[in-house]
CSV table of C-alpha atoms and ligand atoms in Angstrom, one decimal:
chain,number,residue,atom,x,y,z
O,1,GLY,CA,-69.5,-76.5,-80.7
O,2,LYS,CA,-73.0,-77.3,-82.0
O,3,ARG,CA,-75.6,-74.8,-83.1
O,4,VAL,CA,-79.2,-75.1,-81.9
O,5,LYS,CA,-80.9,-75.9,-85.2
O,6,GLY,CA,-84.1,-74.1,-86.2
O,7,VAL,CA,-83.9,-71.6,-83.4
O,8,GLN,CA,-83.9,-67.8,-83.5
O,9,VAL,CA,-83.4,-65.7,-80.4
O,10,PHE,CA,-84.5,-62.1,-80.4
O,11,ARG,CA,-83.3,-59.5,-78.0
O,12,PRO,CA,-84.7,-56.0,-78.2
O,13,PHE,CA,-82.6,-52.9,-77.6
O,14,ILE,CA,-82.6,-49.1,-78.3
O,15,TYR,CA,-79.9,-46.9,-79.8
O,16,GLY,CA,-79.8,-43.3,-80.7
O,17,THR,CA,-79.1,-39.7,-79.6
O,18,THR,CA,-80.4,-37.1,-77.3
O,19,ALA,CA,-79.4,-33.5,-77.7
O,20,ARG,CA,-80.2,-30.3,-75.9
O,21,PRO,CA,-79.2,-26.7,-76.8
O,22,PHE,CA,-77.1,-24.7,-74.3
O,23,ASP,CA,-79.3,-22.3,-72.4
O,24,GLU,CA,-78.4,-20.2,-69.3
O,25,LYS,CA,-81.4,-21.5,-67.4
O,26,THR,CA,-82.1,-25.0,-68.5
O,27,ASN,CA,-78.7,-26.3,-69.8
O,28,PRO,CA,-75.8,-24.0,-68.9
O,29,LYS,CA,-72.6,-24.4,-70.7
O,30,PRO,CA,-69.9,-26.0,-68.5
O,31,PRO,CA,-66.6,-24.2,-68.1
O,32,GLY,CA,-64.1,-25.0,-70.7
O,33,VAL,CA,-66.6,-25.8,-73.5
O,34,PRO,CA,-65.5,-23.9,-76.7
O,35,ASP,CA,-67.5,-20.8,-77.6
O,36,ASP,CA,-68.8,-22.2,-80.9
O,37,HIS,CA,-70.4,-25.3,-79.2
O,38,THR,CA,-74.2,-24.9,-79.2
O,39,HIS,CA,-75.4,-28.2,-77.8
O,40,SER,CA,-74.7,-31.0,-75.4
O,41,TRP,CA,-75.6,-34.5,-76.6
O,42,THR,CA,-75.3,-38.2,-75.9
O,43,VAL,CA,-75.3,-41.3,-78.0
O,44,PHE,CA,-76.3,-44.6,-76.5
O,45,VAL,CA,-77.1,-48.3,-76.9
O,46,LYS,CA,-79.2,-49.8,-74.1
O,47,GLY,CA,-81.8,-52.3,-73.2
O,48,ILE,CA,-85.5,-51.4,-73.1
O,49,ASP,CA,-86.3,-49.9,-69.7
O,50,ASP,CA,-82.6,-50.1,-69.0
O,51,VAL,CA,-82.7,-53.9,-68.7
O,52,ASP,CA,-79.2,-55.4,-68.8
O,53,ILE,CA,-77.9,-56.4,-72.2
O,54,THR,CA,-74.3,-57.0,-71.4
O,55,TYR,CA,-74.8,-60.8,-71.2
O,56,TRP,CA,-75.0,-60.7,-75.1
O,57,LEU,CA,-73.4,-57.3,-76.0
O,58,ARG,CA,-69.9,-57.0,-74.7
O,59,ARG,CA,-68.6,-53.7,-76.0
O,60,VAL,CA,-69.6,-50.9,-78.3
O,61,GLN,CA,-67.3,-48.7,-80.5
O,62,PHE,CA,-68.6,-45.3,-81.3
O,63,LYS,CA,-67.0,-43.5,-84.2
O,64,LEU,CA,-67.7,-39.8,-84.0
O,65,HIS,CA,-66.9,-36.9,-86.4
O,66,GLU,CA,-63.1,-36.5,-86.9
O,67,SER,CA,-63.4,-32.9,-85.6
O,68,ILE,CA,-63.9,-34.3,-82.1
O,69,PRO,CA,-60.9,-35.1,-80.0
O,70,ASN,CA,-60.4,-38.9,-79.6
O,71,HIS,CA,-63.2,-39.5,-82.0
O,72,VAL,CA,-63.1,-43.4,-81.9
O,73,ARG,CA,-64.2,-44.6,-78.5
O,74,MET,CA,-64.6,-48.1,-77.2
O,75,ILE,CA,-67.0,-48.6,-74.4
O,76,ASP,CA,-67.0,-51.8,-72.4
O,77,GLY,CA,-70.2,-53.1,-71.0
O,78,GLU,CA,-71.1,-52.6,-67.3
O,79,LYS,CA,-73.9,-54.7,-66.1
O,80,GLY,CA,-77.2,-52.9,-66.2
O,81,LYS,CA,-75.7,-49.6,-67.6
O,82,PRO,CA,-76.2,-48.1,-71.0
O,83,PHE,CA,-73.3,-48.0,-73.5
O,84,THR,CA,-73.1,-44.2,-73.8
O,85,ILE,CA,-70.9,-41.2,-74.7
O,86,SER,CA,-71.7,-37.6,-73.8
O,87,GLU,CA,-70.2,-34.7,-75.8
O,88,THR,CA,-70.7,-31.1,-76.8
O,89,GLY,CA,-70.6,-29.6,-80.3
O,90,TRP,CA,-72.1,-27.5,-83.0
O,91,GLY,CA,-72.9,-29.8,-85.9
O,92,GLU,CA,-74.8,-32.8,-86.9
O,93,PHE,CA,-73.1,-35.9,-88.4
O,94,GLU,CA,-73.3,-39.6,-88.9
O,95,ILE,CA,-72.2,-41.8,-86.0
O,96,THR,CA,-70.8,-45.3,-86.7
O,97,ILE,CA,-71.8,-47.7,-83.9
O,98,LYS,CA,-70.1,-51.1,-83.9
O,99,LEU,CA,-71.6,-53.8,-81.7
O,100,TYR,CA,-69.2,-56.5,-80.3
O,101,TYR,CA,-70.9,-59.5,-78.9
O,102,VAL,CA,-69.8,-61.8,-76.0
O,103,PRO,CA,-67.1,-64.3,-77.1
O,104,GLU,CA,-69.4,-67.3,-76.5
O,105,SER,CA,-71.6,-66.1,-79.3
O,106,SER,CA,-68.9,-66.4,-82.0
O,107,GLU,CA,-70.8,-63.6,-83.8
O,108,LYS,CA,-68.9,-61.1,-85.9
O,109,PRO,CA,-69.2,-57.4,-84.9
O,110,GLN,CA,-72.1,-55.6,-86.6
O,111,THR,CA,-72.2,-52.0,-87.7
O,112,LEU,CA,-75.1,-49.5,-87.3
O,113,TYR,CA,-75.2,-45.9,-88.6
O,114,HIS,CA,-77.0,-43.2,-86.8
O,115,HIS,CA,-77.5,-39.5,-87.6
O,116,LEU,CA,-76.8,-37.2,-84.6
O,117,ARG,CA,-79.8,-34.8,-84.5
O,118,LEU,CA,-79.3,-31.4,-82.8
O,119,HIS,CA,-82.2,-29.5,-84.4
O,120,PRO,CA,-85.9,-30.2,-84.3
O,121,TYR,CA,-87.0,-32.3,-87.2
O,122,GLY,CA,-90.2,-33.9,-88.4
O,123,ARG,CA,-92.3,-34.5,-91.5
O,124,ASN,CA,-93.9,-31.0,-91.2
O,125,GLU,CA,-93.8,-27.8,-89.2
O,126,GLU,CA,-96.3,-29.1,-86.6
O,127,GLU,CA,-94.0,-32.0,-85.8
O,128,LYS,CA,-91.0,-29.7,-85.4
O,129,GLU,CA,-92.9,-27.3,-83.3
O,130,ALA,CA,-94.1,-30.1,-81.1
O,131,MET,CA,-90.5,-31.1,-80.5
O,132,ARG,CA,-89.6,-27.5,-79.6
O,133,LEU,CA,-92.5,-27.4,-77.1
O,134,ALA,CA,-91.6,-30.8,-75.6
O,135,GLY,CA,-88.9,-29.1,-73.5
O,136,GLY,CA,-85.9,-28.8,-75.8
O,137,ASP,CA,-84.6,-32.3,-75.9
O,138,VAL,CA,-84.1,-33.5,-79.5
O,139,ILE,CA,-84.4,-37.2,-79.4
O,140,SER,CA,-83.7,-39.6,-82.2
O,141,TRP,CA,-84.1,-43.1,-81.0
O,142,VAL,CA,-84.4,-46.4,-82.8
O,143,TYR,CA,-86.0,-49.5,-81.5
O,144,GLU,CA,-84.2,-52.6,-82.8
O,145,GLU,CA,-84.2,-56.3,-82.4
O,146,GLN,CA,-81.0,-58.3,-82.4
O,147,VAL,CA,-81.6,-61.7,-84.0
O,148,PHE,CA,-79.3,-64.6,-83.1
O,149,ASN,CA,-79.8,-67.3,-85.7
O,150,GLU,CA,-79.1,-70.9,-84.6
O,151,PRO,CA,-76.9,-69.8,-81.7
O,152,TYR,CA,-74.2,-72.1,-80.4
O,153,GLU,CA,-75.4,-74.2,-77.5
O,154,PRO,CA,-73.4,-72.5,-74.7
O,155,PHE,CA,-74.5,-69.1,-76.0
O,156,TYR,CA,-78.1,-70.3,-76.2
O,157,ASP,CA,-77.8,-71.3,-72.5
O,158,ILE,CA,-76.6,-67.8,-71.7
O,159,LEU,CA,-79.3,-66.1,-73.8
O,160,THR,CA,-82.1,-68.1,-72.2
O,161,SER,CA,-81.0,-68.1,-68.6
O,162,GLY,CA,-80.5,-64.3,-68.4
P,1,LIG,C1,-71.4,-30.1,-90.6
P,1,LIG,N1,-70.7,-32.1,-91.7
P,1,LIG,O1,-70.7,-29.3,-91.3
P,1,LIG,C2,-71.0,-31.5,-90.5
P,1,LIG,C3,-69.8,-31.7,-89.6
P,1,LIG,C4,-69.1,-31.6,-87.2
P,1,LIG,C5,-69.5,-31.4,-85.9
P,1,LIG,C6,-70.2,-31.5,-88.2
P,1,LIG,C7,-67.1,-30.3,-83.2
P,1,LIG,C8,-67.0,-30.6,-81.8
P,1,LIG,C9,-65.6,-30.3,-81.2
P,1,LIG,C10,-68.4,-30.6,-83.8
P,1,LIG,O2,-69.5,-30.4,-83.3
P,1,LIG,N2,-68.3,-31.1,-85.1
P,1,LIG,O3,-65.0,-29.4,-81.7
P,1,LIG,O4,-65.3,-31.0,-80.3
P,1,LIG,O5,-72.4,-29.7,-90.1
């Protein structure tokens, strides 16, 4: 196939984590969750405003901490839904996120690294306190733009008709 010369296509997306401490009132611990687990959390890759991205992103592999059962998980895209995993635990760690593109792209998988945040963080005490007051969710989200450089013609058609 031929590449579309001199063309770059950008597709925005968001990835990151959202964590919440267990709390009898606001986030009760489900039955069966181990005693030492302090938080529920999710990691995700999704479009801005949940816009569909499965026409260019086919699947995502999340590699979690080895202490978590079945810690390498492959999530296949479902149209219009985020790629996501929900878990419970007690500790922060680095998550490896591997993006697999649709076959028409002929793009190699790309790896991202993201620190799971469970505890309020910030540049100073005020920022941490603002996070505590914001309702308990600890969010760590990254806005990113996927760049497709000189895409193959059939992939360019997919990207621009979506
Ligand atoms: C730490 N280096 O010591 C990190 C490791 C591991 C977190 C954090 C276990 C979950 C499960 C869990 O939360 N591991 O047992 O399913 O802080």
